[in-house]
Amino acid sequence: MPFILNEEAALKTLLSGMTVADAGTQSRPVGVFYGQPDKEIRQQNYPYITIDLINISEATERVQSGTVVVPYEPEGYDGVSSLRTPYPMPINLDYQVTTFSRQPRHDRQILAQLFSIGRLPVRFGSLPIPQDNTNRRLETLGFSKRDTTEADKRLFMNVYSIRISSEIFRTEFNTKDYIVQTRNIGLKTDTGSAPVDPNTDLYHLLQTQQAQLI
Amino acid sequence: MARIHRKAASRLHSEIVTRAKKHTTDMRYDAHSSGWPAHLVAALHVRVTAEGHYRVQYPKNLEHEILTLEYGTEDTPPSPVMRNYFTKVGS
């Protein structure tokens, strides 16, 4: 089941729509690309932003056990299956958002827009995902200024490390509901199958069965 | 009393050094796994500051190479060893 496509699309939408102004152009759009765009594309499109997935880790502080009726329709849901499922595994998706521009004025305008509420603020960040109608946590983990010179031209670079919360489901949502099942382990004895003592735990039952197989 | 304090301080210092060594080894392992060149892997050291924070130290002349790998460039994707390591340790 995919779990990452909606988040990436939402992040791209969140960063899209920015413009910068300078003496030549009043409204120059800031392109947003996944990963490293082709050289031809980016040379025509300064300034621009890239999104790189840099880490996926378990969010141990959000782990729960048991079952839950998921209050939203997760990615990959077929629309008819039951939404009752074991608690999903919480994960963190870490992204690097990098901005590139040739002019300091563009750089500052991008900075101002990115740090504003609704994009990548240092606090109170959130990522609306319209596909499943959820709002995910969006935390700014760090920021680094990486201005450099490339072929005798100034290149203004800013690096944001951000974290988006997500979940991986353990089921494929292909069962209508959970059926209560009874376990019936028949132990072979000399006189046939013996009734299972309800007080015997599963570990001992399996050990006994294993011994019989040998 | 002073002797006890000295002993405790010495024990704490030794613990900090041991931990820093372990973090250095683990981070170098991550850097190696991520495909960083051997000379940069060997240059990474984790130190513990007086305030108790972890810091990565490397020679000044290798800073550009290391940060270029860590954050990427226009042509190369980032290979964030240091950031991911501290995320892992912190969680």
PDB file of C-alpha atoms in Angstrom:
ATOM      1  CA  MET A   1       0.000   0.000   0.000  1.00  0.00           C
ATOM      2  CA  PRO A   2       1.490   3.353  -0.903  1.00  0.00           C
ATOM      3  CA  PHE A   3       1.864   5.809   1.940  1.00  0.00           C
ATOM      4  CA  ILE A   4       4.122   8.509   0.641  1.00  0.00           C
ATOM      5  CA  LEU A   5       2.660   9.798  -2.612  1.00  0.00           C
ATOM      6  CA  ASN A   6      -0.017  11.983  -1.044  1.00  0.00           C
ATOM      7  CA  GLU A   7       2.476  13.563   1.357  1.00  0.00           C
ATOM      8  CA  GLU A   8       4.895  14.431  -1.426  1.00  0.00           C
ATOM      9  CA  ALA A   9       2.174  15.865  -3.620  1.00  0.00           C
ATOM     10  CA  ALA A  10       0.875  17.936  -0.701  1.00  0.00           C
ATOM     11  CA  LEU A  11       4.358  19.222   0.126  1.00  0.00           C
ATOM     12  CA  LYS A  12       4.891  20.254  -3.482  1.00  0.00           C
ATOM     13  CA  THR A  13       1.555  22.064  -3.432  1.00  0.00           C
ATOM     14  CA  LEU A  14       2.477  23.773  -0.158  1.00  0.00           C
ATOM     15  CA  LEU A  15       5.689  25.158  -1.647  1.00  0.00           C
ATOM     16  CA  SER A  16       4.219  26.046  -5.023  1.00  0.00           C
ATOM     17  CA  GLY A  17       2.751  29.383  -5.972  1.00  0.00           C
ATOM     18  CA  MET A  18       5.540  31.632  -4.664  1.00  0.00           C
ATOM     19  CA  THR A  19       6.758  34.531  -6.761  1.00  0.00           C
ATOM     20  CA  VAL A  20       9.660  36.946  -6.464  1.00  0.00           C
ATOM     21  CA  ALA A  21      10.049  40.432  -7.899  1.00  0.00           C
ATOM     22  CA  ASP A  22      13.021  42.388  -9.192  1.00  0.00           C
ATOM     23  CA  ALA A  23      13.739  45.388 -11.389  1.00  0.00           C
ATOM     24  CA  GLY A  24      13.224  43.362 -14.566  1.00  0.00           C
ATOM     25  CA  THR A  25      10.192  41.290 -13.669  1.00  0.00           C
ATOM     26  CA  GLN A  26       7.445  42.129 -11.236  1.00  0.00           C
ATOM     27  CA  SER A  27       6.342  38.570 -10.685  1.00  0.00           C
ATOM     28  CA  ARG A  28       8.762  35.749 -11.386  1.00  0.00           C
ATOM     29  CA  PRO A  29       7.430  32.305 -10.387  1.00  0.00           C
ATOM     30  CA  VAL A  30       9.535  30.045  -8.144  1.00  0.00           C
ATOM     31  CA  GLY A  31       9.552  26.527  -9.588  1.00  0.00           C
ATOM     32  CA  VAL A  32       9.276  23.472  -7.348  1.00  0.00           C
ATOM     33  CA  PHE A  33      10.827  20.155  -8.399  1.00  0.00           C
ATOM     34  CA  TYR A  34      11.308  16.718  -6.849  1.00  0.00           C
ATOM     35  CA  GLY A  35      14.985  15.795  -6.509  1.00  0.00           C
ATOM     36  CA  GLN A  36      17.446  17.311  -8.947  1.00  0.00           C
ATOM     37  CA  PRO A  37      15.863  18.821 -12.048  1.00  0.00           C
ATOM     38  CA  ASP A  38      17.637  18.659 -15.388  1.00  0.00           C
ATOM     39  CA  LYS A  39      20.246  21.356 -15.940  1.00  0.00           C
ATOM     40  CA  GLU A  40      18.378  22.829 -18.907  1.00  0.00           C
ATOM     41  CA  ILE A  41      15.183  23.218 -16.900  1.00  0.00           C
ATOM     42  CA  ARG A  42      16.746  24.878 -13.876  1.00  0.00           C
ATOM     43  CA  GLN A  43      18.913  27.302 -15.860  1.00  0.00           C
ATOM     44  CA  GLN A  44      15.803  28.711 -17.426  1.00  0.00           C
ATOM     45  CA  ASN A  45      13.953  28.787 -14.163  1.00  0.00           C
ATOM     46  CA  TYR A  46      16.018  30.456 -11.437  1.00  0.00           C
ATOM     47  CA  PRO A  47      14.934  30.720  -8.685  1.00  0.00           C
ATOM     48  CA  TYR A  48      13.670  27.276  -7.873  1.00  0.00           C
ATOM     49  CA  ILE A  49      13.099  24.839  -5.006  1.00  0.00           C
ATOM     50  CA  THR A  50      13.898  21.129  -4.786  1.00  0.00           C
ATOM     51  CA  ILE A  51      12.376  18.499  -2.505  1.00  0.00           C
ATOM     52  CA  ASP A  52      14.461  15.471  -1.487  1.00  0.00           C
ATOM     53  CA  LEU A  53      13.350  12.634   0.734  1.00  0.00           C
ATOM     54  CA  ILE A  54      16.296  12.082   3.074  1.00  0.00           C
ATOM     55  CA  ASN A  55      15.066   9.727   5.772  1.00  0.00           C
ATOM     56  CA  ILE A  56      12.196   7.514   6.916  1.00  0.00           C
ATOM     57  CA  SER A  57      12.108   6.548  10.575  1.00  0.00           C
ATOM     58  CA  GLU A  58       9.673   5.059  13.072  1.00  0.00           C
ATOM     59  CA  ALA A  59       7.951   7.606  15.316  1.00  0.00           C
ATOM     60  CA  THR A  60       8.238   5.587  18.502  1.00  0.00           C
ATOM     61  CA  GLU A  61       6.503   8.226  20.626  1.00  0.00           C
ATOM     62  CA  ARG A  62       3.289   7.747  18.643  1.00  0.00           C
ATOM     63  CA  VAL A  63       3.161   3.927  18.677  1.00  0.00           C
ATOM     64  CA  GLN A  64      -0.087   2.362  19.922  1.00  0.00           C
ATOM     65  CA  SER A  65      -1.401  -1.190  19.969  1.00  0.00           C
ATOM     66  CA  GLY A  66      -4.891  -2.534  19.556  1.00  0.00           C
ATOM     67  CA  THR A  67      -7.418  -1.870  16.832  1.00  0.00           C
ATOM     68  CA  VAL A  68      -8.966   1.339  15.595  1.00  0.00           C
ATOM     69  CA  VAL A  69     -11.546   2.510  13.113  1.00  0.00           C
ATOM     70  CA  VAL A  70      -9.496   4.851  10.978  1.00  0.00           C
ATOM     71  CA  PRO A  71     -11.249   8.226  10.911  1.00  0.00           C
ATOM     72  CA  TYR A  72     -10.053   9.031   7.398  1.00  0.00           C
ATOM     73  CA  GLU A  73      -9.610   7.222   4.096  1.00  0.00           C
ATOM     74  CA  PRO A  74      -5.920   6.358   3.828  1.00  0.00           C
ATOM     75  CA  GLU A  75      -3.938   6.202   0.632  1.00  0.00           C
ATOM     76  CA  GLY A  76      -4.786   3.026  -1.281  1.00  0.00           C
ATOM     77  CA  TYR A  77      -8.192   2.571   0.353  1.00  0.00           C
ATOM     78  CA  ASP A  78     -10.664   0.877  -2.011  1.00  0.00           C
ATOM     79  CA  GLY A  79     -13.684   2.777  -0.715  1.00  0.00           C
ATOM     80  CA  VAL A  80     -15.729  -0.246   0.359  1.00  0.00           C
ATOM     81  CA  SER A  81     -13.641  -2.256   2.833  1.00  0.00           C
ATOM     82  CA  SER A  82     -13.941  -1.885   6.590  1.00  0.00           C
ATOM     83  CA  LEU A  83     -11.783   0.820   8.110  1.00  0.00           C
ATOM     84  CA  ARG A  84     -11.281  -1.202  11.314  1.00  0.00           C
ATOM     85  CA  THR A  85      -7.618  -2.106  11.443  1.00  0.00           C
ATOM     86  CA  PRO A  86      -4.772  -2.676  13.886  1.00  0.00           C
ATOM     87  CA  TYR A  87      -3.244   0.666  14.859  1.00  0.00           C
ATOM     88  CA  PRO A  88      -1.039   1.841  12.002  1.00  0.00           C
ATOM     89  CA  MET A  89       2.708   2.099  12.416  1.00  0.00           C
ATOM     90  CA  PRO A  90       3.578   5.783  12.832  1.00  0.00           C
ATOM     91  CA  ILE A  91       6.516   7.001  10.814  1.00  0.00           C
ATOM     92  CA  ASN A  92       8.353  10.228  10.176  1.00  0.00           C
ATOM     93  CA  LEU A  93       9.202  11.338   6.674  1.00  0.00           C
ATOM     94  CA  ASP A  94      12.205  13.664   6.645  1.00  0.00           C
ATOM     95  CA  TYR A  95      12.661  15.933   3.664  1.00  0.00           C
ATOM     96  CA  GLN A  96      15.271  18.402   2.597  1.00  0.00           C
ATOM     97  CA  VAL A  97      13.839  21.478   0.924  1.00  0.00           C
ATOM     98  CA  THR A  98      16.538  23.430  -0.895  1.00  0.00           C
ATOM     99  CA  THR A  99      16.107  26.828  -2.508  1.00  0.00           C
ATOM    100  CA  PHE A 100      18.378  28.095  -5.289  1.00  0.00           C
ATOM    101  CA  SER A 101      18.531  31.633  -6.587  1.00  0.00           C
ATOM    102  CA  ARG A 102      21.025  33.869  -8.363  1.00  0.00           C
ATOM    103  CA  GLN A 103      20.031  37.197  -6.833  1.00  0.00           C
ATOM    104  CA  PRO A 104      20.188  38.130  -3.154  1.00  0.00           C
ATOM    105  CA  ARG A 105      16.869  39.974  -3.459  1.00  0.00           C
ATOM    106  CA  HIS A 106      15.197  36.782  -4.706  1.00  0.00           C
ATOM    107  CA  ASP A 107      16.843  34.821  -1.930  1.00  0.00           C
ATOM    108  CA  ARG A 108      15.490  37.093   0.789  1.00  0.00           C
ATOM    109  CA  GLN A 109      12.015  37.115  -0.694  1.00  0.00           C
ATOM    110  CA  ILE A 110      11.966  33.320  -0.810  1.00  0.00           C
ATOM    111  CA  LEU A 111      13.186  33.164   2.792  1.00  0.00           C
ATOM    112  CA  ALA A 112      10.463  35.537   3.946  1.00  0.00           C
ATOM    113  CA  GLN A 113       7.764  33.562   2.179  1.00  0.00           C
ATOM    114  CA  LEU A 114       8.991  30.143   3.286  1.00  0.00           C
ATOM    115  CA  PHE A 115       9.241  31.047   6.972  1.00  0.00           C
ATOM    116  CA  SER A 116       5.706  32.416   7.019  1.00  0.00           C
ATOM    117  CA  ILE A 117       2.805  30.528   8.599  1.00  0.00           C
ATOM    118  CA  GLY A 118       1.276  28.222   6.024  1.00  0.00           C
ATOM    119  CA  ARG A 119       4.610  27.196   4.474  1.00  0.00           C
ATOM    120  CA  LEU A 120       7.583  26.118   6.642  1.00  0.00           C
ATOM    121  CA  PRO A 121       7.361  28.112   9.889  1.00  0.00           C
ATOM    122  CA  VAL A 122       9.635  27.207  12.794  1.00  0.00           C
ATOM    123  CA  ARG A 123       6.511  26.456  14.854  1.00  0.00           C
ATOM    124  CA  PHE A 124       2.865  25.641  14.199  1.00  0.00           C
ATOM    125  CA  GLY A 125       3.578  24.019  10.852  1.00  0.00           C
ATOM    126  CA  SER A 126       0.977  21.768   9.287  1.00  0.00           C
ATOM    127  CA  LEU A 127       0.534  20.045   5.974  1.00  0.00           C
ATOM    128  CA  PRO A 128      -3.016  19.732   4.668  1.00  0.00           C
ATOM    129  CA  ILE A 129      -3.509  16.617   2.561  1.00  0.00           C
ATOM    130  CA  PRO A 130      -6.697  16.975   0.527  1.00  0.00           C
ATOM    131  CA  GLN A 131      -6.633  13.376  -0.767  1.00  0.00           C
ATOM    132  CA  ASP A 132      -7.485  11.973   2.677  1.00  0.00           C
ATOM    133  CA  ASN A 133      -8.701  15.164   4.309  1.00  0.00           C
ATOM    134  CA  THR A 134      -6.058  15.189   7.062  1.00  0.00           C
ATOM    135  CA  ASN A 135      -3.687  17.752   8.489  1.00  0.00           C
ATOM    136  CA  ARG A 136      -0.221  16.335   9.194  1.00  0.00           C
ATOM    137  CA  ARG A 137       2.400  17.663  11.548  1.00  0.00           C
ATOM    138  CA  LEU A 138       5.136  19.554   9.754  1.00  0.00           C
ATOM    139  CA  GLU A 139       8.147  20.306  11.915  1.00  0.00           C
ATOM    140  CA  THR A 140      11.167  22.332  10.922  1.00  0.00           C
ATOM    141  CA  LEU A 141      14.167  20.342  12.135  1.00  0.00           C
ATOM    142  CA  GLY A 142      16.815  22.745  10.978  1.00  0.00           C
ATOM    143  CA  PHE A 143      17.887  25.442   8.599  1.00  0.00           C
ATOM    144  CA  SER A 144      21.249  26.053   6.988  1.00  0.00           C
ATOM    145  CA  LYS A 145      22.499  28.859   4.753  1.00  0.00           C
ATOM    146  CA  ARG A 146      24.692  27.409   2.021  1.00  0.00           C
ATOM    147  CA  ASP A 147      25.562  30.298  -0.286  1.00  0.00           C
ATOM    148  CA  THR A 148      28.284  29.461  -2.755  1.00  0.00           C
ATOM    149  CA  THR A 149      29.934  30.532  -5.982  1.00  0.00           C
ATOM    150  CA  GLU A 150      29.454  28.417  -9.073  1.00  0.00           C
ATOM    151  CA  ALA A 151      31.399  29.180 -12.264  1.00  0.00           C
ATOM    152  CA  ASP A 152      32.081  32.725 -11.017  1.00  0.00           C
ATOM    153  CA  LYS A 153      28.383  33.266 -10.400  1.00  0.00           C
ATOM    154  CA  ARG A 154      26.836  33.649  -6.988  1.00  0.00           C
ATOM    155  CA  LEU A 155      24.404  30.937  -6.012  1.00  0.00           C
ATOM    156  CA  PHE A 156      22.219  31.578  -2.971  1.00  0.00           C
ATOM    157  CA  MET A 157      21.200  28.311  -1.361  1.00  0.00           C
ATOM    158  CA  ASN A 158      19.053  27.659   1.701  1.00  0.00           C
ATOM    159  CA  VAL A 159      18.534  24.223   3.166  1.00  0.00           C
ATOM    160  CA  TYR A 160      15.507  23.362   5.296  1.00  0.00           C
ATOM    161  CA  SER A 161      15.235  19.997   7.032  1.00  0.00           C
ATOM    162  CA  ILE A 162      11.609  19.227   7.742  1.00  0.00           C
ATOM    163  CA  ARG A 163       9.629  16.311   9.144  1.00  0.00           C
ATOM    164  CA  ILE A 164       6.144  15.172   8.162  1.00  0.00           C
ATOM    165  CA  SER A 165       4.154  12.663  10.181  1.00  0.00           C
ATOM    166  CA  SER A 166       2.664   9.678   8.394  1.00  0.00           C
ATOM    167  CA  GLU A 167       1.399   6.157   9.035  1.00  0.00           C
ATOM    168  CA  ILE A 168       1.827   2.735   7.484  1.00  0.00           C
ATOM    169  CA  PHE A 169      -1.125   0.375   7.785  1.00  0.00           C
ATOM    170  CA  ARG A 170      -0.692  -3.280   8.572  1.00  0.00           C
ATOM    171  CA  THR A 171      -3.756  -4.369   6.619  1.00  0.00           C
ATOM    172  CA  GLU A 172      -4.751  -3.871   3.031  1.00  0.00           C
ATOM    173  CA  PHE A 173      -8.347  -2.996   4.008  1.00  0.00           C
ATOM    174  CA  ASN A 174      -9.560  -6.016   2.101  1.00  0.00           C
ATOM    175  CA  THR A 175     -11.770  -7.515   4.811  1.00  0.00           C
ATOM    176  CA  LYS A 176     -15.252  -6.247   5.439  1.00  0.00           C
ATOM    177  CA  ASP A 177     -14.967  -6.824   9.165  1.00  0.00           C
ATOM    178  CA  TYR A 178     -13.021  -8.841  11.664  1.00  0.00           C
ATOM    179  CA  ILE A 179     -14.349 -12.331  12.302  1.00  0.00           C
ATOM    180  CA  VAL A 180     -13.971 -13.783  15.760  1.00  0.00           C
ATOM    181  CA  GLN A 181     -11.960 -16.954  15.279  1.00  0.00           C
ATOM    182  CA  THR A 182     -11.610 -19.908  17.600  1.00  0.00           C
ATOM    183  CA  ARG A 183      -8.313 -21.669  17.791  1.00  0.00           C
ATOM    184  CA  ASN A 184      -8.530 -25.457  17.719  1.00  0.00           C
ATOM    185  CA  ILE A 185      -5.253 -27.241  18.089  1.00  0.00           C
ATOM    186  CA  GLY A 186      -5.710 -30.969  18.100  1.00  0.00           C
ATOM    187  CA  LEU A 187      -3.002 -32.808  20.014  1.00  0.00           C
ATOM    188  CA  LYS A 188      -2.398 -36.361  18.862  1.00  0.00           C
ATOM    189  CA  THR A 189      -2.220 -38.957  21.564  1.00  0.00           C
ATOM    190  CA  ASP A 190      -2.215 -42.731  21.520  1.00  0.00           C
ATOM    191  CA  THR A 191      -5.981 -42.691  21.720  1.00  0.00           C
ATOM    192  CA  GLY A 192      -6.475 -39.976  19.084  1.00  0.00           C
ATOM    193  CA  SER A 193      -6.918 -36.244  19.511  1.00  0.00           C
ATOM    194  CA  ALA A 194      -6.887 -35.015  23.065  1.00  0.00           C
ATOM    195  CA  PRO A 195      -8.995 -32.075  24.197  1.00  0.00           C
ATOM    196  CA  VAL A 196      -6.979 -28.914  24.735  1.00  0.00           C
ATOM    197  CA  ASP A 197      -6.799 -27.669  28.272  1.00  0.00           C
ATOM    198  CA  PRO A 198      -7.927 -24.015  28.099  1.00  0.00           C
ATOM    199  CA  ASN A 199      -5.415 -23.144  30.803  1.00  0.00           C
ATOM    200  CA  THR A 200      -2.489 -24.334  28.711  1.00  0.00           C
ATOM    201  CA  ASP A 201      -0.764 -21.451  27.040  1.00  0.00           C
ATOM    202  CA  LEU A 202       0.034 -21.354  23.350  1.00  0.00           C
ATOM    203  CA  TYR A 203       3.774 -21.650  23.863  1.00  0.00           C
ATOM    204  CA  HIS A 204       3.445 -24.996  25.623  1.00  0.00           C
ATOM    205  CA  LEU A 205       0.951 -26.251  23.055  1.00  0.00           C
ATOM    206  CA  LEU A 206       3.325 -25.452  20.239  1.00  0.00           C
ATOM    207  CA  GLN A 207       6.202 -27.098  22.082  1.00  0.00           C
ATOM    208  CA  THR A 208       4.167 -30.253  22.517  1.00  0.00           C
ATOM    209  CA  GLN A 209       3.139 -30.253  18.865  1.00  0.00           C
ATOM    210  CA  GLN A 210       6.736 -29.731  17.779  1.00  0.00           C
ATOM    211  CA  ALA A 211       7.856 -32.664  19.908  1.00  0.00           C
ATOM    212  CA  GLN A 212       5.199 -34.852  18.297  1.00  0.00           C
ATOM    213  CA  LEU A 213       6.284 -33.905  14.802  1.00  0.00           C
ATOM    214  CA  ILE A 214       9.860 -34.961  15.578  1.00  0.00           C
TER     215      ILE A 214
ATOM    216  CA  MET B   1      35.041  15.014  50.201  1.00  0.00           C
ATOM    217  CA  ALA B   2      37.183  16.635  47.538  1.00  0.00           C
ATOM    218  CA  ARG B   3      38.558  13.232  46.698  1.00  0.00           C
ATOM    219  CA  ILE B   4      35.034  11.876  46.111  1.00  0.00           C
ATOM    220  CA  HIS B   5      34.235  14.817  43.828  1.00  0.00           C
ATOM    221  CA  ARG B   6      37.427  14.247  41.882  1.00  0.00           C
ATOM    222  CA  LYS B   7      36.550  10.587  41.499  1.00  0.00           C
ATOM    223  CA  ALA B   8      33.022  11.362  40.291  1.00  0.00           C
ATOM    224  CA  ALA B   9      34.316  13.959  37.862  1.00  0.00           C
ATOM    225  CA  SER B  10      36.884  11.538  36.534  1.00  0.00           C
ATOM    226  CA  ARG B  11      34.246   8.835  36.097  1.00  0.00           C
ATOM    227  CA  LEU B  12      31.938  11.275  34.287  1.00  0.00           C
ATOM    228  CA  HIS B  13      34.750  12.390  32.005  1.00  0.00           C
ATOM    229  CA  SER B  14      35.628   8.813  31.157  1.00  0.00           C
ATOM    230  CA  GLU B  15      31.950   8.046  30.403  1.00  0.00           C
ATOM    231  CA  ILE B  16      31.700  11.068  28.094  1.00  0.00           C
ATOM    232  CA  VAL B  17      34.841  10.055  26.234  1.00  0.00           C
ATOM    233  CA  THR B  18      33.573   6.488  25.845  1.00  0.00           C
ATOM    234  CA  ARG B  19      30.233   7.663  24.502  1.00  0.00           C
ATOM    235  CA  ALA B  20      31.826  10.105  22.091  1.00  0.00           C
ATOM    236  CA  LYS B  21      34.042   7.306  20.767  1.00  0.00           C
ATOM    237  CA  LYS B  22      31.025   5.063  20.250  1.00  0.00           C
ATOM    238  CA  HIS B  23      29.117   7.825  18.445  1.00  0.00           C
ATOM    239  CA  THR B  24      32.156   8.498  16.275  1.00  0.00           C
ATOM    240  CA  THR B  25      32.354   4.826  15.285  1.00  0.00           C
ATOM    241  CA  ASP B  26      28.603   4.597  14.587  1.00  0.00           C
ATOM    242  CA  MET B  27      28.524   7.792  12.548  1.00  0.00           C
ATOM    243  CA  ARG B  28      31.523   6.686  10.513  1.00  0.00           C
ATOM    244  CA  TYR B  29      29.735   3.406   9.847  1.00  0.00           C
ATOM    245  CA  ASP B  30      26.687   5.324   8.575  1.00  0.00           C
ATOM    246  CA  ALA B  31      28.886   7.565   6.436  1.00  0.00           C
ATOM    247  CA  HIS B  32      30.638   4.549   4.950  1.00  0.00           C
ATOM    248  CA  SER B  33      27.272   2.868   4.273  1.00  0.00           C
ATOM    249  CA  SER B  34      26.074   6.021   2.533  1.00  0.00           C
ATOM    250  CA  GLY B  35      29.031   5.895   0.170  1.00  0.00           C
ATOM    251  CA  TRP B  36      31.093   8.750   1.568  1.00  0.00           C
ATOM    252  CA  PRO B  37      34.769   8.606   0.525  1.00  0.00           C
ATOM    253  CA  ALA B  38      37.090   6.950   3.034  1.00  0.00           C
ATOM    254  CA  HIS B  39      39.134  10.089   3.765  1.00  0.00           C
ATOM    255  CA  LEU B  40      35.962  11.980   4.740  1.00  0.00           C
ATOM    256  CA  VAL B  41      34.644   9.064   6.806  1.00  0.00           C
ATOM    257  CA  ALA B  42      37.891   8.959   8.771  1.00  0.00           C
ATOM    258  CA  ALA B  43      37.756  12.727   9.332  1.00  0.00           C
ATOM    259  CA  LEU B  44      34.465  12.646  11.248  1.00  0.00           C
ATOM    260  CA  HIS B  45      34.698  12.904  15.034  1.00  0.00           C
ATOM    261  CA  VAL B  46      31.878  13.265  17.548  1.00  0.00           C
ATOM    262  CA  ARG B  47      32.721  15.400  20.574  1.00  0.00           C
ATOM    263  CA  VAL B  48      30.717  16.187  23.680  1.00  0.00           C
ATOM    264  CA  THR B  49      30.745  19.856  24.639  1.00  0.00           C
ATOM    265  CA  ALA B  50      30.950  21.200  28.178  1.00  0.00           C
ATOM    266  CA  GLU B  51      27.196  21.853  28.006  1.00  0.00           C
ATOM    267  CA  GLY B  52      26.596  18.196  27.200  1.00  0.00           C
ATOM    268  CA  HIS B  53      25.765  18.668  23.511  1.00  0.00           C
ATOM    269  CA  TYR B  54      27.078  16.444  20.763  1.00  0.00           C
ATOM    270  CA  ARG B  55      29.067  18.140  18.024  1.00  0.00           C
ATOM    271  CA  VAL B  56      30.637  16.761  14.877  1.00  0.00           C
ATOM    272  CA  GLN B  57      34.175  17.936  14.278  1.00  0.00           C
ATOM    273  CA  TYR B  58      36.189  17.680  11.086  1.00  0.00           C
ATOM    274  CA  PRO B  59      39.277  19.406   9.687  1.00  0.00           C
ATOM    275  CA  LYS B  60      38.599  22.865   8.279  1.00  0.00           C
ATOM    276  CA  ASN B  61      40.122  21.961   4.903  1.00  0.00           C
ATOM    277  CA  LEU B  62      37.554  19.174   4.436  1.00  0.00           C
ATOM    278  CA  GLU B  63      34.558  21.267   5.487  1.00  0.00           C
ATOM    279  CA  HIS B  64      33.499  22.157   1.943  1.00  0.00           C
ATOM    280  CA  GLU B  65      33.635  18.525   0.768  1.00  0.00           C
ATOM    281  CA  ILE B  66      31.740  17.248   3.822  1.00  0.00           C
ATOM    282  CA  LEU B  67      29.002  19.864   3.718  1.00  0.00           C
ATOM    283  CA  THR B  68      28.620  19.460  -0.031  1.00  0.00           C
ATOM    284  CA  LEU B  69      27.932  15.765   0.515  1.00  0.00           C
ATOM    285  CA  GLU B  70      25.674  16.412   3.487  1.00  0.00           C
ATOM    286  CA  TYR B  71      23.481  19.035   1.815  1.00  0.00           C
ATOM    287  CA  GLY B  72      23.991  18.220  -1.877  1.00  0.00           C
ATOM    288  CA  THR B  73      24.415  20.670  -4.717  1.00  0.00           C
ATOM    289  CA  GLU B  74      22.495  21.609  -7.813  1.00  0.00           C
ATOM    290  CA  ASP B  75      23.846  18.497  -9.520  1.00  0.00           C
ATOM    291  CA  THR B  76      24.090  15.995  -6.684  1.00  0.00           C
ATOM    292  CA  PRO B  77      21.411  14.895  -4.234  1.00  0.00           C
ATOM    293  CA  PRO B  78      22.058  15.288  -0.498  1.00  0.00           C
ATOM    294  CA  SER B  79      23.556  12.419   1.472  1.00  0.00           C
ATOM    295  CA  PRO B  80      22.704  13.549   5.006  1.00  0.00           C
ATOM    296  CA  VAL B  81      24.764  11.362   7.311  1.00  0.00           C
ATOM    297  CA  MET B  82      25.206  13.773  10.219  1.00  0.00           C
ATOM    298  CA  ARG B  83      21.599  14.967  10.365  1.00  0.00           C
ATOM    299  CA  ASN B  84      20.164  11.461  10.076  1.00  0.00           C
ATOM    300  CA  TYR B  85      22.562  10.146  12.686  1.00  0.00           C
ATOM    301  CA  PHE B  86      21.524  12.685  15.288  1.00  0.00           C
ATOM    302  CA  THR B  87      17.857  12.145  14.430  1.00  0.00           C
ATOM    303  CA  LYS B  88      18.398   8.441  15.078  1.00  0.00           C
ATOM    304  CA  VAL B  89      20.292   8.998  18.324  1.00  0.00           C
ATOM    305  CA  GLY B  90      17.813  11.575  19.556  1.00  0.00           C
ATOM    306  CA  SER B  91      14.766   9.361  19.000  1.00  0.00           C
TER     307      SER B  91
END
